[in-house]
XYZ file of C-alpha atoms in Angstrom:
185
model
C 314.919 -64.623 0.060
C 315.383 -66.175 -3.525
C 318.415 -65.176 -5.468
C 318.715 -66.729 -9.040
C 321.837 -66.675 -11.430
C 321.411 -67.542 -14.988
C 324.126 -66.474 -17.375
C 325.221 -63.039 -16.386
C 322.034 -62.180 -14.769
C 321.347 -62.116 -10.724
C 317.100 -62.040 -9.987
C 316.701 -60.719 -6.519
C 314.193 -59.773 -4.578
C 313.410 -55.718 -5.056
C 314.841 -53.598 -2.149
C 314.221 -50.095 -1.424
C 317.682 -48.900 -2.710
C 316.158 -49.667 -6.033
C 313.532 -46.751 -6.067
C 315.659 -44.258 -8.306
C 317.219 -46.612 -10.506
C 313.866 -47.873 -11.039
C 312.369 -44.676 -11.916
C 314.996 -43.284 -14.233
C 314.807 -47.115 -16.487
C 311.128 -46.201 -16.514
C 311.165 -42.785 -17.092
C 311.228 -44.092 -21.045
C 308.100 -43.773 -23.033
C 308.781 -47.120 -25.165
C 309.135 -48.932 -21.749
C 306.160 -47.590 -20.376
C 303.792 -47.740 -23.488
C 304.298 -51.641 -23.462
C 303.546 -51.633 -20.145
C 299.819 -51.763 -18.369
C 300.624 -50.689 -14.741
C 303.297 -47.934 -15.102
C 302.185 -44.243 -15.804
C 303.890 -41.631 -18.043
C 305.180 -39.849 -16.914
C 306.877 -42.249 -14.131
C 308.112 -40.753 -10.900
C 310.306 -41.081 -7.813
C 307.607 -41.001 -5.699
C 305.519 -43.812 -8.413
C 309.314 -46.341 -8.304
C 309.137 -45.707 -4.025
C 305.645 -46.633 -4.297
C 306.347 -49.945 -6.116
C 309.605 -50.793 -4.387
C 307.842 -51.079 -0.736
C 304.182 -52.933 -3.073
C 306.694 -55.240 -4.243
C 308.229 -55.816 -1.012
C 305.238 -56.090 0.800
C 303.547 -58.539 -1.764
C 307.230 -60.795 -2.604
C 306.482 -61.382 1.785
C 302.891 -62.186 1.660
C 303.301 -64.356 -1.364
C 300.849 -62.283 -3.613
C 303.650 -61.750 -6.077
C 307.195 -62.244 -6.865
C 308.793 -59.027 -8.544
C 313.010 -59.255 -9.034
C 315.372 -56.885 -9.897
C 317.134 -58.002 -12.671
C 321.021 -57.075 -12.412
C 323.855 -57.538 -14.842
C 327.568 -56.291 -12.599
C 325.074 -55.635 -9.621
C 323.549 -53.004 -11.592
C 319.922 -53.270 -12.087
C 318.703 -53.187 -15.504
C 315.358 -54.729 -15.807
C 312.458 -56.401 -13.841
C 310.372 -59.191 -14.139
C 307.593 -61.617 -11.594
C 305.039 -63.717 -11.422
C 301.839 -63.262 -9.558
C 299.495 -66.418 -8.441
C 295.866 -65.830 -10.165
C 294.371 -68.951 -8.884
C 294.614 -73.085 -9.468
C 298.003 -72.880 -9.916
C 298.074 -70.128 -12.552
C 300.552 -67.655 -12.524
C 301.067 -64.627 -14.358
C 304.303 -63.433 -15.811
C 305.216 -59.532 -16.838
C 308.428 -57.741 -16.785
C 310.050 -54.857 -18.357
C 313.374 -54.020 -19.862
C 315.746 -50.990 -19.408
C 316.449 -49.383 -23.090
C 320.012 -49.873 -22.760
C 319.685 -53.721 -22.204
C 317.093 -54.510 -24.804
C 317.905 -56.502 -27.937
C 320.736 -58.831 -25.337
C 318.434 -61.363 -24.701
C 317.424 -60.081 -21.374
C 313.716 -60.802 -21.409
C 314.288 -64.603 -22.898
C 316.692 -65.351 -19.703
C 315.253 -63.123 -16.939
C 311.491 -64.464 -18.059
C 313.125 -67.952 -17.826
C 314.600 -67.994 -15.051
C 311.052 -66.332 -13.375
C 309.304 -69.250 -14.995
C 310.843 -71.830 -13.765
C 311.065 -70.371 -10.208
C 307.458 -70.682 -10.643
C 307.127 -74.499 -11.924
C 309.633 -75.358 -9.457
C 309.882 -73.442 -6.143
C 305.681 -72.316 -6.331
C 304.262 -75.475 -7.774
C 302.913 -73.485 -10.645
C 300.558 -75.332 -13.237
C 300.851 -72.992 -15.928
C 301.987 -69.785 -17.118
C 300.116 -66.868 -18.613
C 301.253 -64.023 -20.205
C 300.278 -61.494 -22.761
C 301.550 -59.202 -24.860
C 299.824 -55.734 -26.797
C 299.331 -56.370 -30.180
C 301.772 -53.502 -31.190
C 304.803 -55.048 -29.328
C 306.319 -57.745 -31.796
C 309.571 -57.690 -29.415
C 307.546 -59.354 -26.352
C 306.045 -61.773 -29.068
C 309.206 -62.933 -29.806
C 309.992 -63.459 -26.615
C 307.439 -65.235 -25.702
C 307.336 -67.286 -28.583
C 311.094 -68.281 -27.355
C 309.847 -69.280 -23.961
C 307.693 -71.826 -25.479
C 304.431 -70.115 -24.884
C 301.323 -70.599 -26.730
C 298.337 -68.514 -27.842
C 295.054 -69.339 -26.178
C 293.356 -67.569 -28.933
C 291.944 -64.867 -26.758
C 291.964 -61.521 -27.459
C 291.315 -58.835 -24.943
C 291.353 -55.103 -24.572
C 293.752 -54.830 -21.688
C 293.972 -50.551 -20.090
C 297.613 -49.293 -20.655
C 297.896 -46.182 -17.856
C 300.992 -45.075 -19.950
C 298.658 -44.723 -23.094
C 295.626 -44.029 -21.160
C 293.772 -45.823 -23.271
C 292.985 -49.707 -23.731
C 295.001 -51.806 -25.986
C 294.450 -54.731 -27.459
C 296.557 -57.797 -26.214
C 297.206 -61.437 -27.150
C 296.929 -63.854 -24.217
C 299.088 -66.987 -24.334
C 299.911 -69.785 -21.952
C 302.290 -72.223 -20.928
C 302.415 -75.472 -19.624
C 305.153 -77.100 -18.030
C 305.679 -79.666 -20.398
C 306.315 -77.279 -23.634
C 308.864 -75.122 -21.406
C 312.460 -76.040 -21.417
C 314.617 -75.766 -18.463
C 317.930 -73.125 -18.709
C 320.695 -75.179 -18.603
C 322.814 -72.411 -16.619
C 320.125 -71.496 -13.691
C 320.813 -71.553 -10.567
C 318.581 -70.646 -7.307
C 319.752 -70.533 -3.704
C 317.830 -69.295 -0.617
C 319.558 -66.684 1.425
């Protein structure tokens, strides 16, 4: 099990105790509309659902979600999923009582380099809707860079398909957190 510290953030691995707090962070229309997998409205039974996916997958090694905690208390989450040669694709999603801290820049760091450095990761991809100028700054932060495509990408919160700027990032344009640290428990 990975456990990263950067700044006043713990990453760990999602564990089933997270299912409610998970569901009442999500259970926030802003959250979910920038989102592409999470319905609205978001449920117990939806944040259970996820909770034993993301254990399931973090095992097999078909993706990486953490729970993002600040005092032990879980306020956001964010992963990285392998989509082939060495790509890997980063999302997450921030509790409304923790945005505008700089949450997503550190979390999404900290993920990113647990991918160039524990999974051998190539690149990073990413992408953000069109209508979210908060995860464009973020990503813009993390040293990412437009690849110039466009895309229609389905939001099941919106129910509808939104359009969404891809960007990638290669190892050489990110720069490493100074305060990171990851240990295997």
């Amino acid at each position: 099990m990975t456990v990263i510290t950067i700044a006043n953030l713990t990453l760990r691995p999602i564990k089933q105790k997270d299912a409610p707090r998970i569901a009442a962070l999500c259970n926030d229309e802003s959250l979910l509309r920038n989102t592409s997998r999470l319905p609205m409205p978001y449920t117990l039974d939806e944040a259970e659902q996820f909770v034993a996916r993301s254990m399931r997958e973090y095992a097999n090694g078909a993706e990486y979600r953490f729970a993002i905690c600040e005092d032990s208390v879980l306020i956001a989450c964010a992963g990285v999923m392998p989509t082939g040669d060495g790509v890997f694709e980063l999302g997450y999603w921030v509790g409304a009582d923790a945005r505008g801290k700089g949450v997503a820049t550190k979390a999404t760091a900290a993920i990113i380099h647990f991918a160039f450095e524990g999974l051998s990761a190539k690149s990073i991809a990413a992408g953000y809707f069109a209508d979210n100028p908060a995860s464009a700054r973020v990503m813009e932060k993390l040293g990412f860079k437009p690849t110039g495509e466009i895309v229609q990408t389905m939001s099941l919160a919106r129910g509808e398909e939104v359009k969404t700027i891809r960007l990638a990032l290669a190892p050489e344009n990110f720069i490493r957190p100074e305060s990171i640290r990851i240990r295997q428990l």
